[in-house]
Amino acid sequence: MARPIFAQVNLAALRRNLGEVRARAPETQVFAVVKADAYGHGLDRVLPALADADGLALLELDAAVRLRTLHYTRRILLLEGFFEEAELPEIAGRRLATVVHHEDQVRMLETAQLSRPLEIFLKINSGMNRLGVRHADVAGLVERLTQCDAVATIRLMTHFARAEEPEGLQEQRAAFDAACAGLPYLRSLANSAGVVRFRDVGGDIVRPGIMLYGATPFPHDSAEQIGVQPVMTLRSEIIAIQDLAEGDSVGYGATYRSTAPHRLGVVACGYADGYPRQARNGTPVLVCGKRVRLAGRVSMDMLTVDLTDVPEARVGSPVVLWGEGLPVDDVAYMAGTVGYELLCAVAPRVPFVVSNLGRLDLEL
Ligand SMILES: *Cc1c(COP(=O)(O)O)cnc(C)c1O
């Protein structure tokens, strides 16, 4: 029998989460963010569930080209734009839209000879201070882009650094509005946090990522509270059981010591599968559908859990590391990180299966 770990991707949940975005941002174009191989879920795998989105956004050119070879016909936006002029013919040939966040890129567009002109998202720095042009440069760059044969359409875009905090968002919103004043172009502002928090600020095109995958962008509001369901469930099984005496330690570094005799379950899942080694004692794990506690350090191929509260557990009992019944955000919290990182980090050795069945599918 194969090692029992696998990741299950629930396309019905993904479709429903996209519906939740639509409900929160009606009359807005939705570009589903699928960077990093669809947040670790697999671009090819999730594509059928995103058919209703107006477009997709990502930043890897090879993945964008792959979408075209898979006959994806709607719009595709490159979130970091292009890195050298040599990429422009492919971008034009594949009908990709691209971010322009720097004057160098404008210069490359001015000299490029393209098969067709491009849809451009001019990215404005409204306070994130990562990518984007400065307010003072917007008018001049827009003027140059409108003169440019390689440019068909201009959009204006920004990205929120603190969309989870109302004040942070309002400051950036004001900075963006000031920079765009008088410019007659469609605007794109909101990521997931923006979509959830502030119905009116998303602009004309929203760019949700994490909420589509059923995790939360917020430290305090759960995925359930924002109305989304987990898409990825990382599953495994108990592969051994140990009976611990009081005072026995477990695993490398003996970071866990039992305070009473209890049963310990060994789960086929470790950091080489993408489970975070930083997960602390007490991190939740589901065994037979019940929450138990991680006990001892996560090793490369295994982790161990306290089975005190699950007397029915035995070798072969089902384990959920995150997903259905256990939000990835809860696990991430105990590992000092965010759900995004765990979803993106599932290792190549973990097989994936797609589940597309169930009640939700019938509804949609
Ligand atoms: C990743 C990304 C998003 C999506 O962010 P979420 O927090 O996952 O919703 C939106 N816009 C840009 C520019 C991004 O890079």
Short mmCIF file of C-alpha atoms and ligand atoms in Angstrom, two decimals:
data_model
loop_
_atom_site.label_atom_id
_atom_site.label_comp_id
_atom_site.label_asym_id
_atom_site.label_seq_id
_atom_site.Cartn_x
_atom_site.Cartn_y
_atom_site.Cartn_z
CA MET A 1 0.00 0.00 0.00
CA ALA A 2 1.16 3.53 -0.77
CA ARG A 3 2.13 5.98 1.94
CA PRO A 4 -1.27 7.28 3.01
CA ILE A 5 -0.74 11.03 2.66
CA PHE A 6 -2.58 13.01 -0.03
CA ALA A 7 -4.08 16.43 -0.65
CA GLN A 8 -7.68 16.60 -1.75
CA VAL A 9 -8.87 19.58 -3.77
CA ASN A 10 -12.57 20.31 -3.57
CA LEU A 11 -13.57 22.13 -6.74
CA ALA A 12 -17.16 22.59 -5.58
CA ALA A 13 -15.87 24.60 -2.61
CA LEU A 14 -13.70 26.69 -4.91
CA ARG A 15 -16.67 27.45 -7.13
CA ARG A 16 -18.73 28.39 -4.12
CA ASN A 17 -16.02 30.68 -2.78
CA LEU A 18 -15.87 32.43 -6.14
CA GLY A 19 -19.64 32.85 -5.82
CA GLU A 20 -19.06 34.46 -2.42
CA VAL A 21 -16.68 36.96 -4.02
CA ARG A 22 -19.28 37.73 -6.68
CA ALA A 23 -21.93 38.27 -4.02
CA ARG A 24 -19.67 40.69 -2.15
CA ALA A 25 -18.49 42.55 -5.24
CA PRO A 26 -21.47 42.62 -7.57
CA GLU A 27 -21.08 44.46 -10.85
CA THR A 28 -17.34 44.17 -10.51
CA GLN A 29 -14.99 42.18 -12.70
CA VAL A 30 -13.32 39.39 -10.78
CA PHE A 31 -9.79 38.35 -11.65
CA ALA A 32 -9.09 35.18 -9.67
CA VAL A 33 -5.49 35.17 -8.46
CA VAL A 34 -3.76 31.90 -9.37
CA LYS A 35 -0.11 32.78 -8.76
CA ALA A 36 2.19 30.21 -7.16
CA ASP A 37 0.42 27.35 -8.93
CA ALA A 38 -2.95 28.51 -7.64
CA TYR A 39 -1.69 28.92 -4.08
CA GLY A 40 -0.34 25.39 -4.18
CA HIS A 41 -3.58 23.78 -5.39
CA GLY A 42 -2.38 23.21 -8.96
CA LEU A 43 -3.27 25.57 -11.79
CA ASP A 44 -4.47 22.87 -14.18
CA ARG A 45 -6.50 21.29 -11.42
CA VAL A 46 -8.41 24.39 -10.32
CA LEU A 47 -9.05 25.85 -13.76
CA PRO A 48 -12.47 24.21 -14.33
CA ALA A 49 -13.77 25.73 -11.08
CA LEU A 50 -12.73 29.25 -12.08
CA ALA A 51 -14.51 29.31 -15.41
CA ASP A 52 -16.90 31.95 -14.14
CA ALA A 53 -14.17 34.48 -13.27
CA ASP A 54 -13.70 37.36 -15.69
CA GLY A 55 -10.01 36.67 -15.79
CA LEU A 56 -7.05 35.19 -13.96
CA ALA A 57 -4.07 36.95 -12.41
CA LEU A 58 -0.64 35.52 -11.74
CA LEU A 59 2.95 36.53 -12.19
CA GLU A 60 4.73 33.59 -13.81
CA LEU A 61 4.88 34.06 -17.58
CA ASP A 62 5.32 30.33 -18.22
CA ALA A 63 2.13 29.59 -16.27
CA ALA A 64 0.24 32.28 -18.19
CA VAL A 65 1.38 30.68 -21.46
CA ARG A 66 0.29 27.32 -20.12
CA LEU A 67 -3.20 28.72 -19.51
CA ARG A 68 -3.39 29.65 -23.19
CA THR A 69 -2.22 26.21 -24.26
CA LEU A 70 -5.02 24.82 -22.06
CA HIS A 71 -7.38 26.98 -24.17
CA TYR A 72 -8.16 29.47 -21.44
CA THR A 73 -9.61 32.32 -23.48
CA ARG A 74 -10.50 35.00 -20.93
CA ARG A 75 -8.17 37.72 -19.74
CA ILE A 76 -4.92 36.96 -17.93
CA LEU A 77 -3.05 39.61 -15.95
CA LEU A 78 0.66 39.46 -15.11
CA LEU A 79 0.81 40.95 -11.61
CA GLU A 80 4.51 41.87 -11.67
CA GLY A 81 4.52 42.79 -15.33
CA PHE A 82 7.49 41.95 -17.51
CA PHE A 83 11.12 41.89 -16.51
CA GLU A 84 12.76 42.46 -19.88
CA GLU A 85 11.73 43.64 -23.31
CA ALA A 86 12.30 40.19 -24.78
CA GLU A 87 9.15 38.99 -23.02
CA LEU A 88 6.87 41.48 -24.75
CA PRO A 89 6.30 39.61 -28.03
CA GLU A 90 5.12 36.55 -26.11
CA ILE A 91 2.91 38.70 -23.89
CA ALA A 92 1.31 40.29 -26.95
CA GLY A 93 1.11 37.02 -28.87
CA ARG A 94 -0.64 35.28 -25.98
CA ARG A 95 -3.00 38.21 -25.37
CA LEU A 96 -1.82 38.78 -21.81
CA ALA A 97 -2.48 41.94 -19.84
CA THR A 98 0.43 43.28 -17.85
CA VAL A 99 1.16 45.45 -14.87
CA VAL A 100 3.47 48.39 -15.45
CA HIS A 101 4.97 49.47 -12.16
CA HIS A 102 8.18 51.21 -13.19
CA GLU A 103 9.35 53.79 -15.68
CA ASP A 104 11.78 51.29 -17.22
CA GLN A 105 8.82 49.23 -18.36
CA VAL A 106 7.25 52.26 -20.01
CA ARG A 107 10.50 52.81 -21.90
CA MET A 108 10.49 49.20 -23.09
CA LEU A 109 6.92 49.58 -24.31
CA GLU A 110 7.86 52.73 -26.21
CA THR A 111 10.45 50.92 -28.29
CA ALA A 112 8.69 47.56 -28.67
CA GLN A 113 7.22 46.46 -32.00
CA LEU A 114 4.32 44.18 -31.08
CA SER A 115 1.88 42.06 -33.02
CA ARG A 116 -0.99 43.62 -31.10
CA PRO A 117 -1.20 46.36 -28.46
CA LEU A 118 -1.54 45.46 -24.80
CA GLU A 119 -3.93 46.00 -21.91
CA ILE A 120 -1.81 47.76 -19.28
CA PHE A 121 -2.43 48.05 -15.53
CA LEU A 122 -0.41 51.02 -14.29
CA LYS A 123 0.43 50.21 -10.72
CA ILE A 124 0.50 53.12 -8.34
CA ASN A 125 2.29 53.03 -5.02
CA SER A 126 -0.28 54.13 -2.46
CA GLY A 127 1.76 53.24 0.61
CA MET A 128 2.81 49.60 0.35
CA ASN A 129 6.20 50.83 -0.93
CA ARG A 130 6.92 47.67 -2.79
CA LEU A 131 5.87 47.98 -6.43
CA GLY A 132 4.31 50.99 -8.06
CA VAL A 133 4.98 54.42 -9.49
CA ARG A 134 4.82 57.55 -7.37
CA HIS A 135 1.83 59.84 -7.34
CA ALA A 136 3.90 62.66 -8.82
CA ASP A 137 4.86 60.52 -11.82
CA VAL A 138 1.39 59.19 -12.68
CA ALA A 139 0.24 61.95 -15.04
CA GLY A 140 3.47 61.94 -17.05
CA LEU A 141 3.54 58.16 -17.39
CA VAL A 142 -0.11 57.98 -18.38
CA GLU A 143 0.58 60.60 -21.05
CA ARG A 144 3.47 58.52 -22.42
CA LEU A 145 1.42 55.30 -22.33
CA THR A 146 -1.43 56.89 -24.26
CA GLN A 147 1.08 57.87 -26.97
CA CYS A 148 2.52 54.39 -27.15
CA ASP A 149 1.66 52.09 -30.10
CA ALA A 150 2.19 49.02 -27.89
CA VAL A 151 -0.61 50.07 -25.51
CA ALA A 152 -4.28 49.48 -26.28
CA THR A 153 -5.94 50.10 -22.92
CA ILE A 154 -4.91 51.59 -19.59
CA ARG A 155 -6.17 50.57 -16.15
CA LEU A 156 -5.09 51.97 -12.81
CA MET A 157 -4.19 49.68 -9.97
CA THR A 158 -2.85 49.62 -6.45
CA HIS A 159 -2.34 47.03 -3.74
CA PHE A 160 -3.26 47.34 -0.07
CA ALA A 161 -0.64 46.73 2.59
CA ARG A 162 -3.05 46.76 5.50
CA ALA A 163 -6.48 46.00 4.11
CA GLU A 164 -7.28 44.19 7.34
CA GLU A 165 -7.13 47.47 9.23
CA PRO A 166 -9.71 50.11 8.35
CA GLU A 167 -7.34 53.05 8.90
CA GLY A 168 -4.62 51.53 6.74
CA LEU A 169 -7.04 51.05 3.94
CA GLN A 170 -8.51 54.53 4.08
CA GLU A 171 -5.09 56.16 3.88
CA GLN A 172 -4.10 54.13 0.87
CA ARG A 173 -7.46 54.64 -0.74
CA ALA A 174 -7.11 58.39 -0.39
CA ALA A 175 -3.58 58.33 -1.80
CA PHE A 176 -4.73 56.25 -4.75
CA ASP A 177 -7.75 58.43 -5.45
CA ALA A 178 -5.58 61.54 -5.39
CA ALA A 179 -3.10 59.98 -7.80
CA CYS A 180 -5.90 58.92 -10.19
CA ALA A 181 -7.94 62.10 -9.99
CA GLY A 182 -9.42 63.00 -13.36
CA LEU A 183 -8.11 59.90 -15.15
CA PRO A 184 -10.91 58.11 -17.00
CA TYR A 185 -9.69 54.55 -16.60
CA LEU A 186 -11.04 51.47 -14.86
CA ARG A 187 -9.48 50.85 -11.45
CA SER A 188 -8.40 47.77 -9.56
CA LEU A 189 -7.72 47.84 -5.84
CA ALA A 190 -9.03 45.01 -3.74
CA ASN A 191 -7.38 41.73 -2.78
CA SER A 192 -9.39 39.31 -0.60
CA ALA A 193 -9.21 41.52 2.47
CA GLY A 194 -10.41 44.48 0.44
CA VAL A 195 -13.27 42.44 -1.05
CA VAL A 196 -14.47 41.34 2.38
CA ARG A 197 -13.99 44.51 4.37
CA PHE A 198 -14.97 47.32 2.16
CA ARG A 199 -17.62 46.70 -0.40
CA ASP A 200 -17.22 50.04 -2.08
CA VAL A 201 -13.45 50.20 -2.41
CA GLY A 202 -12.73 47.33 -4.72
CA GLY A 203 -12.89 49.48 -7.81
CA ASP A 204 -13.97 48.02 -11.14
CA ILE A 205 -11.81 44.90 -11.04
CA VAL A 206 -11.14 42.92 -7.85
CA ARG A 207 -8.25 40.49 -7.40
CA PRO A 208 -9.12 37.94 -4.72
CA GLY A 209 -6.69 35.14 -3.96
CA ILE A 210 -6.66 33.52 -0.55
CA MET A 211 -10.42 33.64 0.04
CA LEU A 212 -11.04 31.65 -3.13
CA TYR A 213 -9.03 28.86 -1.56
CA GLY A 214 -11.10 29.00 1.59
CA ALA A 215 -8.62 30.59 3.98
CA THR A 216 -8.75 34.00 5.62
CA PRO A 217 -6.56 37.04 5.02
CA PHE A 218 -7.36 38.31 8.52
CA PRO A 219 -5.74 37.52 11.84
CA HIS A 220 -9.05 37.62 13.71
CA ASP A 221 -11.86 36.72 11.30
CA SER A 222 -11.97 33.06 10.41
CA ALA A 223 -12.60 31.64 6.97
CA GLU A 224 -16.01 30.52 8.18
CA GLN A 225 -16.83 34.04 9.36
CA ILE A 226 -16.01 35.49 5.96
CA GLY A 227 -18.15 32.81 4.33
CA VAL A 228 -15.62 30.61 2.56
CA GLN A 229 -14.90 26.89 2.74
CA PRO A 230 -11.57 25.09 2.58
CA VAL A 231 -10.59 23.88 -0.87
CA MET A 232 -7.51 21.84 0.04
CA THR A 233 -7.66 19.09 2.66
CA LEU A 234 -4.33 17.49 3.55
CA ARG A 235 -5.06 13.94 4.67
CA SER A 236 -3.05 11.09 6.08
CA GLU A 237 -3.39 8.22 8.52
CA ILE A 238 -2.09 6.96 11.81
CA ILE A 239 0.70 4.52 10.89
CA ALA A 240 1.78 3.49 14.40
CA ILE A 241 0.70 3.83 18.01
CA GLN A 242 2.95 4.08 21.03
CA ASP A 243 1.93 3.67 24.65
CA LEU A 244 3.71 6.32 26.65
CA ALA A 245 4.38 6.10 30.35
CA GLU A 246 4.41 9.20 32.52
CA GLY A 247 7.56 11.20 31.83
CA ASP A 248 8.31 9.64 28.43
CA SER A 249 9.57 12.06 25.83
CA VAL A 250 8.76 12.04 22.14
CA GLY A 251 10.77 12.79 19.03
CA TYR A 252 13.89 14.80 18.23
CA GLY A 253 15.02 17.09 20.98
CA ALA A 254 12.50 15.56 23.39
CA THR A 255 10.45 18.76 23.23
CA TYR A 256 7.38 16.93 24.55
CA ARG A 257 7.19 14.88 27.72
CA SER A 258 4.04 13.08 28.83
CA THR A 259 2.61 14.05 32.20
CA ALA A 260 0.48 10.90 32.42
CA PRO A 261 0.38 7.58 30.58
CA HIS A 262 -1.34 7.98 27.22
CA ARG A 263 -1.43 6.72 23.68
CA LEU A 264 0.56 8.51 21.03
CA GLY A 265 -0.33 8.37 17.34
CA VAL A 266 2.33 8.54 14.64
CA VAL A 267 1.07 10.28 11.48
CA ALA A 268 2.60 9.90 8.02
CA CYS A 269 3.22 13.59 7.43
CA GLY A 270 6.32 15.65 8.09
CA TYR A 271 8.06 18.80 6.99
CA ALA A 272 9.19 17.13 3.76
CA ASP A 273 5.49 17.00 2.91
CA GLY A 274 5.10 20.71 3.58
CA TYR A 275 3.85 20.52 7.16
CA PRO A 276 5.52 23.34 9.11
CA ARG A 277 8.33 22.17 11.36
CA GLN A 278 7.71 25.27 13.51
CA ALA A 279 4.29 23.94 14.58
CA ARG A 280 4.27 23.97 18.34
CA ASN A 281 3.12 21.36 20.84
CA GLY A 282 -0.66 21.59 20.93
CA THR A 283 -1.13 22.44 17.24
CA PRO A 284 -4.51 20.96 16.28
CA VAL A 285 -4.73 17.82 14.17
CA LEU A 286 -7.94 15.87 13.40
CA VAL A 287 -7.94 12.15 14.12
CA CYS A 288 -11.21 10.31 13.38
CA GLY A 289 -12.74 13.78 13.03
CA LYS A 290 -11.72 14.86 16.55
CA ARG A 291 -9.26 17.58 17.42
CA VAL A 292 -6.13 16.27 19.08
CA ARG A 293 -2.84 17.95 19.93
CA LEU A 294 0.50 17.73 18.21
CA ALA A 295 3.01 16.29 20.70
CA GLY A 296 6.71 16.67 20.02
CA ARG A 297 8.72 18.06 17.17
CA VAL A 298 7.59 17.56 13.58
CA SER A 299 10.17 15.45 11.78
CA MET A 300 10.87 15.06 8.08
CA ASP A 301 8.38 12.27 7.43
CA MET A 302 6.26 11.98 10.56
CA LEU A 303 4.53 13.85 13.30
CA THR A 304 3.07 12.63 16.56
CA VAL A 305 -0.19 13.39 18.32
CA ASP A 306 -1.69 12.78 21.74
CA LEU A 307 -4.54 10.26 21.35
CA THR A 308 -5.93 10.62 24.87
CA ASP A 309 -9.27 11.94 23.62
CA VAL A 310 -9.67 9.47 20.76
CA PRO A 311 -9.77 5.97 22.28
CA GLU A 312 -11.13 4.57 19.03
CA ALA A 313 -8.02 5.60 17.09
CA ARG A 314 -5.90 2.77 15.71
CA VAL A 315 -3.42 2.20 12.91
CA GLY A 316 -5.18 3.28 9.72
CA SER A 317 -7.41 5.88 11.38
CA PRO A 318 -7.99 8.94 9.18
CA VAL A 319 -6.10 12.13 9.92
CA VAL A 320 -6.70 15.65 8.62
CA LEU A 321 -3.72 18.00 8.90
CA TRP A 322 -5.78 20.93 7.59
CA GLY A 323 -8.81 21.56 5.44
CA GLU A 324 -12.29 20.16 6.03
CA GLY A 325 -13.01 20.42 9.74
CA LEU A 326 -9.70 22.10 10.58
CA PRO A 327 -8.94 25.56 9.13
CA VAL A 328 -5.43 25.86 7.72
CA ASP A 329 -5.30 29.22 9.48
CA ASP A 330 -5.49 27.51 12.90
CA VAL A 331 -2.50 25.34 12.06
CA ALA A 332 -0.62 28.28 10.58
CA TYR A 333 -1.20 30.34 13.72
CA MET A 334 0.44 27.65 15.86
CA ALA A 335 3.40 27.63 13.50
CA GLY A 336 3.81 31.40 13.57
CA THR A 337 2.76 31.88 9.97
CA VAL A 338 -0.29 32.35 7.74
CA GLY A 339 -2.47 29.92 5.82
CA TYR A 340 -1.08 31.26 2.53
CA GLU A 341 2.36 29.86 3.31
CA LEU A 342 1.15 26.39 4.26
CA LEU A 343 -1.04 26.03 1.17
CA CYS A 344 1.78 27.13 -1.13
CA ALA A 345 4.30 24.82 0.51
CA VAL A 346 2.77 21.37 0.05
CA ALA A 347 5.68 19.33 -1.27
CA PRO A 348 5.85 17.73 -4.70
CA ARG A 349 5.94 14.26 -3.16
CA VAL A 350 2.37 14.64 -1.89
CA PRO A 351 -0.15 13.25 -4.41
CA PHE A 352 -3.24 15.31 -5.16
CA VAL A 353 -6.74 14.11 -5.86
CA VAL A 354 -9.62 16.23 -7.09
CA SER A 355 -13.05 15.85 -5.61
CA ASN A 356 -15.78 17.45 -7.56
CA LEU A 357 -18.75 15.59 -6.19
CA GLY A 358 -21.19 16.26 -3.44
CA ARG A 359 -24.17 18.39 -2.72
CA LEU A 360 -22.51 21.67 -3.55
CA ASP A 361 -21.83 20.60 -7.08
CA LEU A 362 -25.47 19.84 -7.59
CA GLU A 363 -26.40 23.29 -6.35
CA LEU A 364 -24.10 25.08 -8.75
C1 LIG B 1 -1.40 38.01 -4.38
C2 LIG B 1 -2.07 39.25 -4.86
C3 LIG B 1 -3.44 39.44 -4.69
C4 LIG B 1 -4.32 38.46 -3.93
O1 LIG B 1 -4.13 38.65 -2.55
P1 LIG B 1 -4.99 37.79 -1.47
O2 LIG B 1 -4.59 38.38 -0.18
O3 LIG B 1 -4.52 36.39 -1.63
O4 LIG B 1 -6.40 37.97 -1.82
C5 LIG B 1 -4.02 40.56 -5.22
N1 LIG B 1 -3.27 41.49 -5.89
C6 LIG B 1 -1.94 41.35 -6.06
C7 LIG B 1 -1.17 42.41 -6.76
C8 LIG B 1 -1.29 40.24 -5.54
O5 LIG B 1 0.03 40.11 -5.71
#
